Amino acid sequence: MAALAAGALVLTAGCSSGGGPSEAGTASTPPASHPAPASSSPAAPPRPPAKGSVKVVSTLTGGLDSPWGLAALPGGDLLVSSRDKGTITRIDGTTGKKTLLGSVPGVAPSGEGGLLGIAVAPTYDVDHMVYAYFTTASDNRIARMQYDEDGTTPGRLLGAPDTILRGIPKGSLHNGGRIAFGPDRMLYAGTGETGDTGLAQDKESLAGKILRMSPDGQPVHGNPAADSVVYSYGHRNVQGLAWDGRGRLWASEFGQDTWDELNRIVPDGNYGWPQAEGKAGKKGFVDPVAQWKTSQASPSGIAFAEGSIWMAGLRGKRLWRIPLSGGEREPSAAPQSFLEGKYGRLRTVLAAGGDKLWLVTSNTDTRGTPGPEDDRILLLTVR
């Protein structure tokens, strides 16, 4: 364990692939200026213990094809997206029963593109809106669809998509794709630079960014530029978004050849790509809070629970725990890894309340070695 803890902060970056280059990019001083949009921060919570634990309680369901996004419905059932099939399926949160809601029109799977992140509107009880980030023949875009919970025809329960944001550059690699509603009830999206490194530093481009928008896709108060949805820039390929107990935004990111990253996101922060990868200490760039070698991470989804960020690893085939301190920059203890190699590639992690997490495997996306139950959604208890 000592060796593991000592090595946990020194890890590298890998593509969402099982091999090849990884993905990251960062640096050192956070810019000042714009206030965080979240409501005033509460007092710092107690520090989590230096050492944590993970227990796999059960397999909720299996036999999923290229699962990518995961979102919780009120009441505890789950929605899961299939990157390659372009479908959204409802999973009963108790029995694991699967109900196909339907396909998202216009999805054009290719490489790392397809139907990616999904999110449930904070107003779902009123409007039944489900959001999706997906790749088309021409771009990446975000759309919302109404879910007809009273419908009786499986596969035809999603209304026509209403596109709220289009024109996010696409590529065979680095499409980003994670979306989530923040504590401010605004929609956030992580994008990739598509392999065109110059786009990450171009504030006029939506590629290589974290975006923040209203539920109908418009720029909102607190963004660095009043007429833009760009919230932070200099990213290579953002894969995970989560907020801690103080409302602070965290993001996981693929590096290229050296460092994968966990970043604390600030408005108008420049996270360095392509000039910086990992902790570069360069003026004007925001350094990551933690970094990993590509062989140990290739991070995807993240979630916050029990005082820690939990980060799913693709190439690393493990779940990372990063305990947070009340401060801004460093974990309160060295990251720990769990489940190494036991379930293969891990794609998405979602808080399930209290000490519970949902964890989605990713072995059927052509880059893993599927087992007979893959892909699966696992229920974990963590500390």
Short mmCIF file of C-alpha atoms in Angstrom, two decimals:
data_model
loop_
_atom_site.label_atom_id
_atom_site.label_comp_id
_atom_site.label_asym_id
_atom_site.label_seq_id
_atom_site.Cartn_x
_atom_site.Cartn_y
_atom_site.Cartn_z
CA MET A 1 0.00 0.00 0.00
CA ALA A 2 2.87 2.38 0.72
CA ALA A 3 4.24 1.85 -2.76
CA LEU A 4 0.81 2.33 -4.24
CA ALA A 5 0.23 5.55 -2.35
CA ALA A 6 3.63 6.88 -3.27
CA GLY A 7 3.07 6.19 -6.94
CA ALA A 8 -0.49 7.41 -7.11
CA LEU A 9 0.40 11.03 -7.72
CA VAL A 10 2.87 10.15 -10.44
CA LEU A 11 0.76 8.70 -13.21
CA THR A 12 0.47 9.27 -16.94
CA ALA A 13 -1.99 9.94 -19.69
CA GLY A 14 -3.71 7.62 -22.13
CA CYS A 15 -6.39 7.90 -24.81
CA SER A 16 -9.77 6.40 -24.12
CA SER A 17 -8.24 3.54 -26.00
CA GLY A 18 -6.52 0.59 -24.45
CA GLY A 19 -3.22 1.78 -25.87
CA GLY A 20 -1.75 4.56 -27.92
CA PRO A 21 -1.25 8.15 -26.81
CA SER A 22 -3.02 9.44 -23.74
CA GLU A 23 -4.74 12.72 -23.09
CA ALA A 24 -4.20 15.69 -20.74
CA GLY A 25 -2.67 19.16 -20.61
CA THR A 26 -2.22 21.75 -17.80
CA ALA A 27 -0.06 24.18 -15.88
CA SER A 28 0.19 26.43 -12.90
CA THR A 29 -1.34 29.73 -11.77
CA PRO A 30 -5.12 29.98 -11.84
CA PRO A 31 -6.37 33.24 -13.32
CA ALA A 32 -8.27 35.51 -11.01
CA SER A 33 -11.18 37.66 -12.25
CA HIS A 34 -14.48 35.84 -12.73
CA PRO A 35 -16.43 34.62 -9.70
CA ALA A 36 -17.52 31.00 -9.55
CA PRO A 37 -21.16 30.71 -10.53
CA ALA A 38 -22.09 28.30 -7.74
CA SER A 39 -23.75 29.70 -4.66
CA SER A 40 -21.59 30.82 -1.74
CA SER A 41 -19.35 28.03 -0.52
CA PRO A 42 -20.27 26.40 2.78
CA ALA A 43 -17.70 25.76 5.45
CA ALA A 44 -15.13 23.12 4.57
CA PRO A 45 -16.38 19.63 5.50
CA PRO A 46 -14.25 17.31 7.64
CA ARG A 47 -11.37 15.65 5.82
CA PRO A 48 -12.00 12.11 4.64
CA PRO A 49 -9.73 9.39 6.07
CA ALA A 50 -6.37 8.96 4.34
CA LYS A 51 -7.21 5.36 3.46
CA GLY A 52 -10.51 4.39 1.92
CA SER A 53 -12.29 1.21 0.95
CA VAL A 54 -14.46 -0.16 -1.86
CA LYS A 55 -16.89 -3.07 -1.76
CA VAL A 56 -18.78 -4.40 -4.78
CA VAL A 57 -22.29 -5.03 -3.46
CA SER A 58 -23.87 -6.45 -6.61
CA THR A 59 -24.12 -6.42 -10.38
CA LEU A 60 -27.29 -4.49 -11.19
CA THR A 61 -27.37 -5.55 -14.84
CA GLY A 62 -25.17 -6.91 -17.62
CA GLY A 63 -25.17 -7.47 -21.36
CA LEU A 64 -24.87 -3.76 -22.22
CA ASP A 65 -23.40 -2.76 -25.58
CA SER A 66 -20.77 0.03 -25.51
CA PRO A 67 -22.29 1.87 -22.51
CA TRP A 68 -21.02 5.42 -22.09
CA GLY A 69 -23.30 7.87 -20.27
CA LEU A 70 -25.24 7.20 -17.07
CA ALA A 71 -27.89 9.35 -15.38
CA ALA A 72 -30.26 8.80 -12.47
CA LEU A 73 -34.00 9.36 -12.66
CA PRO A 74 -36.02 10.55 -9.66
CA GLY A 75 -36.90 7.41 -7.76
CA GLY A 76 -33.60 5.63 -8.38
CA ASP A 77 -33.84 4.07 -11.83
CA LEU A 78 -31.01 4.73 -14.28
CA LEU A 79 -30.64 5.76 -17.92
CA VAL A 80 -27.65 4.44 -19.86
CA SER A 81 -26.52 5.41 -23.37
CA SER A 82 -24.92 3.12 -25.93
CA ARG A 83 -22.14 4.91 -27.80
CA ASP A 84 -22.21 2.63 -30.86
CA LYS A 85 -25.92 1.77 -31.04
CA GLY A 86 -27.07 5.33 -30.37
CA THR A 87 -29.76 4.17 -27.93
CA ILE A 88 -30.88 5.07 -24.41
CA THR A 89 -32.08 2.32 -22.07
CA ARG A 90 -33.81 2.54 -18.71
CA ILE A 91 -32.49 0.24 -15.97
CA ASP A 92 -34.64 -0.58 -12.98
CA GLY A 93 -32.52 0.48 -10.00
CA THR A 94 -33.63 -2.53 -7.95
CA THR A 95 -34.15 -5.44 -10.36
CA GLY A 96 -31.86 -4.40 -13.22
CA LYS A 97 -34.68 -4.86 -15.75
CA LYS A 98 -33.88 -3.10 -19.06
CA THR A 99 -36.39 -1.09 -21.11
CA LEU A 100 -35.28 0.42 -24.42
CA LEU A 101 -36.45 4.02 -24.65
CA GLY A 102 -35.32 4.53 -28.22
CA SER A 103 -32.60 5.70 -30.58
CA VAL A 104 -31.36 9.27 -30.80
CA PRO A 105 -31.79 10.42 -34.42
CA GLY A 106 -28.69 11.68 -36.20
CA VAL A 107 -26.07 9.80 -34.16
CA ALA A 108 -23.15 8.77 -36.39
CA PRO A 109 -20.83 6.48 -34.39
CA SER A 110 -17.20 6.52 -35.51
CA GLY A 111 -13.98 6.06 -33.55
CA GLU A 112 -14.53 7.66 -30.14
CA GLY A 113 -17.69 9.41 -31.34
CA GLY A 114 -21.31 8.35 -31.04
CA LEU A 115 -23.95 8.75 -28.35
CA LEU A 116 -21.90 9.86 -25.35
CA GLY A 117 -22.99 11.65 -22.18
CA ILE A 118 -26.57 11.92 -20.96
CA ALA A 119 -28.16 13.99 -18.20
CA VAL A 120 -31.58 14.35 -16.61
CA ALA A 121 -32.94 17.89 -16.29
CA PRO A 122 -33.20 19.28 -12.74
CA THR A 123 -36.82 20.08 -13.73
CA TYR A 124 -37.47 16.48 -14.81
CA ASP A 125 -40.46 16.05 -12.49
CA VAL A 126 -42.18 18.79 -14.49
CA ASP A 127 -40.89 18.42 -18.06
CA HIS A 128 -39.40 14.86 -18.32
CA MET A 129 -36.45 16.22 -20.31
CA VAL A 130 -33.39 14.04 -21.00
CA TYR A 131 -30.23 15.62 -22.47
CA ALA A 132 -27.69 13.89 -24.72
CA TYR A 133 -24.28 14.79 -26.18
CA PHE A 134 -23.64 13.00 -29.47
CA THR A 135 -21.62 12.91 -32.67
CA THR A 136 -23.34 13.46 -36.02
CA ALA A 137 -21.97 13.28 -39.57
CA SER A 138 -20.86 16.93 -39.28
CA ASP A 139 -20.31 17.88 -35.63
CA ASN A 140 -20.86 17.10 -31.96
CA ARG A 141 -24.03 18.56 -30.48
CA ILE A 142 -26.27 18.60 -27.43
CA ALA A 143 -30.00 17.94 -27.69
CA ARG A 144 -32.87 17.38 -25.29
CA MET A 145 -35.74 14.95 -25.67
CA GLN A 146 -38.92 14.41 -23.72
CA TYR A 147 -39.24 10.95 -22.19
CA ASP A 148 -42.81 9.64 -22.35
CA GLU A 149 -42.93 7.58 -19.16
CA ASP A 150 -46.54 6.66 -19.83
CA GLY A 151 -45.79 5.26 -23.27
CA THR A 152 -46.37 1.57 -23.88
CA THR A 153 -44.15 0.88 -26.89
CA PRO A 154 -40.53 0.07 -25.94
CA GLY A 155 -38.09 1.75 -28.31
CA ARG A 156 -40.46 4.63 -29.03
CA LEU A 157 -40.53 6.50 -25.74
CA LEU A 158 -38.31 9.47 -26.67
CA GLY A 159 -39.66 12.58 -28.33
CA ALA A 160 -37.97 14.31 -31.26
CA PRO A 161 -34.62 15.86 -30.25
CA ASP A 162 -34.49 19.61 -29.75
CA THR A 163 -30.89 20.67 -30.47
CA ILE A 164 -29.75 23.29 -27.96
CA LEU A 165 -26.10 23.53 -29.05
CA ARG A 166 -24.51 22.49 -32.32
CA GLY A 167 -21.16 23.07 -34.01
CA ILE A 168 -18.89 21.44 -31.43
CA PRO A 169 -16.00 20.17 -33.63
CA LYS A 170 -15.83 16.39 -34.10
CA GLY A 171 -13.00 13.98 -34.84
CA SER A 172 -12.29 10.27 -34.86
CA LEU A 173 -10.64 10.93 -31.46
CA HIS A 174 -11.06 13.44 -28.63
CA ASN A 175 -14.77 14.24 -28.83
CA GLY A 176 -15.19 14.83 -25.09
CA GLY A 177 -18.83 14.08 -24.39
CA ARG A 178 -19.55 14.28 -20.66
CA ILE A 179 -22.51 16.48 -19.67
CA ALA A 180 -23.93 17.24 -16.22
CA PHE A 181 -26.13 19.77 -14.47
CA GLY A 182 -24.30 21.70 -11.76
CA PRO A 183 -25.49 22.95 -8.36
CA ASP A 184 -26.44 26.19 -10.15
CA ARG A 185 -28.85 24.16 -12.35
CA MET A 186 -26.84 25.10 -15.44
CA LEU A 187 -25.68 22.49 -17.97
CA TYR A 188 -21.92 21.82 -18.27
CA ALA A 189 -20.21 19.92 -21.08
CA GLY A 190 -16.65 18.67 -21.55
CA THR A 191 -15.32 18.72 -25.11
CA GLY A 192 -12.18 17.47 -26.86
CA GLU A 193 -9.89 19.20 -29.34
CA THR A 194 -10.48 16.47 -32.00
CA GLY A 195 -6.73 16.01 -32.51
CA ASP A 196 -6.36 19.60 -33.78
CA THR A 197 -4.29 20.91 -30.87
CA GLY A 198 -4.66 24.58 -31.79
CA LEU A 199 -8.39 24.52 -31.06
CA ALA A 200 -7.83 24.10 -27.33
CA GLN A 201 -6.37 27.61 -26.97
CA ASP A 202 -8.83 29.23 -29.42
CA LYS A 203 -11.59 30.81 -27.34
CA GLU A 204 -13.74 31.17 -30.45
CA SER A 205 -13.85 27.39 -30.84
CA LEU A 206 -16.00 25.06 -28.73
CA ALA A 207 -13.33 22.32 -28.92
CA GLY A 208 -10.99 21.57 -26.01
CA LYS A 209 -13.23 23.37 -23.51
CA ILE A 210 -15.58 23.06 -20.61
CA LEU A 211 -18.84 24.75 -21.60
CA ARG A 212 -21.50 26.22 -19.31
CA MET A 213 -24.96 27.07 -20.58
CA SER A 214 -28.59 27.45 -19.64
CA PRO A 215 -30.88 24.43 -20.11
CA ASP A 216 -31.78 25.82 -23.54
CA GLY A 217 -28.14 26.19 -24.60
CA GLN A 218 -27.57 29.91 -24.02
CA PRO A 219 -24.58 31.64 -22.33
CA VAL A 220 -25.31 32.54 -18.71
CA HIS A 221 -24.22 35.06 -16.09
CA GLY A 222 -20.87 34.17 -14.56
CA ASN A 223 -19.31 32.92 -17.77
CA PRO A 224 -16.01 34.60 -18.68
CA ALA A 225 -17.58 36.19 -21.77
CA ALA A 226 -21.22 37.23 -21.66
CA ASP A 227 -21.90 36.03 -25.21
CA SER A 228 -20.08 32.68 -24.99
CA VAL A 229 -20.72 29.28 -23.41
CA VAL A 230 -16.94 28.75 -23.00
CA TYR A 231 -16.15 28.40 -19.28
CA SER A 232 -12.55 27.10 -19.29
CA TYR A 233 -10.09 26.26 -22.07
CA GLY A 234 -6.77 24.65 -22.89
CA HIS A 235 -8.18 21.12 -22.50
CA ARG A 236 -7.19 18.09 -24.57
CA ASN A 237 -10.14 15.77 -23.94
CA VAL A 238 -12.38 16.29 -20.91
CA GLN A 239 -14.05 13.04 -19.84
CA GLY A 240 -15.50 13.53 -16.35
CA LEU A 241 -17.33 16.32 -14.48
CA ALA A 242 -18.35 16.39 -10.80
CA TRP A 243 -18.95 18.86 -7.98
CA ASP A 244 -17.76 18.37 -4.42
CA GLY A 245 -19.61 19.17 -1.20
CA ARG A 246 -18.59 22.82 -1.45
CA GLY A 247 -19.89 23.23 -5.00
CA ARG A 248 -16.43 23.22 -6.60
CA LEU A 249 -16.18 21.78 -10.12
CA TRP A 250 -13.69 18.98 -10.89
CA ALA A 251 -12.83 17.46 -14.26
CA SER A 252 -10.83 14.45 -15.44
CA GLU A 253 -8.85 14.71 -18.65
CA PHE A 254 -6.79 12.53 -20.97
CA GLY A 255 -3.21 13.58 -21.53
CA GLN A 256 -1.12 12.64 -24.53
CA ASP A 257 1.99 10.62 -23.75
CA THR A 258 2.89 11.57 -20.21
CA TRP A 259 0.19 12.72 -17.80
CA ASP A 260 -3.52 12.21 -17.28
CA GLU A 261 -5.11 14.76 -15.00
CA LEU A 262 -7.66 15.63 -12.35
CA ASN A 263 -8.31 19.38 -12.49
CA ARG A 264 -10.07 21.84 -10.22
CA ILE A 265 -11.96 24.04 -12.68
CA VAL A 266 -12.10 27.83 -12.33
CA PRO A 267 -13.87 30.24 -14.71
CA ASP A 268 -11.59 31.39 -17.55
CA GLY A 269 -8.89 28.96 -16.41
CA ASN A 270 -6.34 28.00 -19.08
CA TYR A 271 -5.39 24.35 -18.52
CA GLY A 272 -2.40 24.53 -20.80
CA TRP A 273 -2.88 22.15 -23.71
CA PRO A 274 -0.95 21.89 -26.00
CA GLN A 275 1.79 23.99 -24.34
CA ALA A 276 1.59 22.07 -21.06
CA GLU A 277 0.74 18.52 -20.06
CA GLY A 278 0.53 17.62 -16.38
CA LYS A 279 2.14 19.75 -13.67
CA ALA A 280 4.22 22.05 -15.83
CA GLY A 281 4.44 25.02 -13.45
CA LYS A 282 4.13 27.48 -16.33
CA LYS A 283 2.84 30.98 -15.72
CA GLY A 284 -0.70 31.57 -16.91
CA PHE A 285 -1.73 27.92 -16.82
CA VAL A 286 -3.63 25.99 -14.16
CA ASP A 287 -1.79 22.89 -12.95
CA PRO A 288 -3.74 19.69 -12.25
CA VAL A 289 -4.46 18.71 -8.66
CA ALA A 290 -3.28 15.15 -9.39
CA GLN A 291 -1.70 13.37 -12.35
CA TRP A 292 -1.26 9.77 -13.47
CA LYS A 293 0.73 7.77 -15.99
CA THR A 294 -1.23 6.53 -18.99
CA SER A 295 -0.84 2.92 -17.96
CA GLN A 296 -2.48 3.64 -14.61
CA ALA A 297 -5.41 5.83 -15.58
CA SER A 298 -6.77 7.05 -18.94
CA PRO A 299 -9.50 8.60 -16.81
CA SER A 300 -13.14 8.70 -17.79
CA GLY A 301 -16.11 9.53 -15.56
CA ILE A 302 -15.79 10.94 -12.04
CA ALA A 303 -18.14 11.31 -9.07
CA PHE A 304 -17.98 12.80 -5.58
CA ALA A 305 -18.91 10.73 -2.52
CA GLU A 306 -17.76 10.42 1.10
CA GLY A 307 -15.35 13.37 0.83
CA SER A 308 -13.46 12.02 -2.20
CA ILE A 309 -13.47 12.18 -5.97
CA TRP A 310 -13.85 8.69 -7.49
CA MET A 311 -12.39 8.34 -10.98
CA ALA A 312 -12.94 5.48 -13.43
CA GLY A 313 -9.89 4.32 -15.42
CA LEU A 314 -10.02 2.87 -18.92
CA ARG A 315 -6.53 1.72 -19.81
CA GLY A 316 -5.71 1.61 -16.09
CA LYS A 317 -8.65 -0.77 -15.44
CA ARG A 318 -9.13 0.52 -11.91
CA LEU A 319 -11.11 2.93 -9.77
CA TRP A 320 -9.17 5.79 -8.20
CA ARG A 321 -10.04 7.50 -4.91
CA ILE A 322 -8.75 11.07 -4.48
CA PRO A 323 -9.52 12.36 -0.95
CA LEU A 324 -10.12 16.10 -0.89
CA SER A 325 -8.94 18.64 1.63
CA GLY A 326 -10.67 21.92 2.36
CA GLY A 327 -8.02 23.72 0.32
CA GLU A 328 -7.97 24.36 -3.39
CA ARG A 329 -4.91 22.62 -4.73
CA GLU A 330 -3.85 19.28 -3.25
CA PRO A 331 -5.58 16.07 -2.18
CA SER A 332 -5.62 15.53 1.59
CA ALA A 333 -3.80 12.19 1.09
CA ALA A 334 -2.29 10.19 -1.75
CA PRO A 335 -4.81 8.74 -4.22
CA GLN A 336 -5.59 5.02 -3.89
CA SER A 337 -6.63 2.56 -6.57
CA PHE A 338 -9.19 -0.23 -6.23
CA LEU A 339 -10.58 -3.11 -8.35
CA GLU A 340 -7.40 -3.15 -10.47
CA GLY A 341 -7.95 -5.46 -13.44
CA LYS A 342 -10.96 -7.14 -11.85
CA TYR A 343 -13.66 -5.75 -14.14
CA GLY A 344 -11.59 -4.56 -17.10
CA ARG A 345 -11.95 -1.04 -18.45
CA LEU A 346 -14.08 1.30 -16.34
CA ARG A 347 -16.03 4.06 -18.10
CA THR A 348 -18.48 5.90 -15.87
CA VAL A 349 -19.05 6.38 -12.15
CA LEU A 350 -22.14 8.02 -10.66
CA ALA A 351 -22.97 8.97 -7.08
CA ALA A 352 -25.95 6.96 -5.80
CA GLY A 353 -26.42 8.75 -2.45
CA GLY A 354 -24.47 8.42 0.79
CA ASP A 355 -21.70 5.86 0.48
CA LYS A 356 -23.07 4.28 -2.72
CA LEU A 357 -21.71 4.54 -6.27
CA TRP A 358 -22.77 3.12 -9.61
CA LEU A 359 -19.86 1.95 -11.80
CA VAL A 360 -20.09 1.12 -15.52
CA THR A 361 -17.58 -1.13 -17.28
CA SER A 362 -16.38 -0.51 -20.86
CA ASN A 363 -15.23 -3.75 -22.46
CA THR A 364 -17.54 -3.94 -25.50
CA ASP A 365 -16.32 -0.76 -27.22
CA THR A 366 -13.76 -2.66 -29.40
CA ARG A 367 -10.90 -1.75 -27.03
CA GLY A 368 -11.52 -4.18 -24.22
CA THR A 369 -11.86 -7.93 -23.76
CA PRO A 370 -15.51 -8.60 -22.89
CA GLY A 371 -16.42 -11.22 -20.30
CA PRO A 372 -19.69 -13.17 -20.41
CA GLU A 373 -21.57 -10.55 -18.33
CA ASP A 374 -20.14 -7.44 -20.01
CA ASP A 375 -20.79 -4.69 -20.06
CA ARG A 376 -22.09 -4.27 -16.53
CA ILE A 377 -23.39 -1.74 -14.04
CA LEU A 378 -22.03 -2.46 -10.54
CA LEU A 379 -23.26 -1.12 -7.21
CA LEU A 380 -20.44 -0.17 -4.81
CA THR A 381 -20.19 1.00 -1.22
CA VAL A 382 -17.21 3.28 -0.62
CA ARG A 383 -15.47 5.09 2.17
#
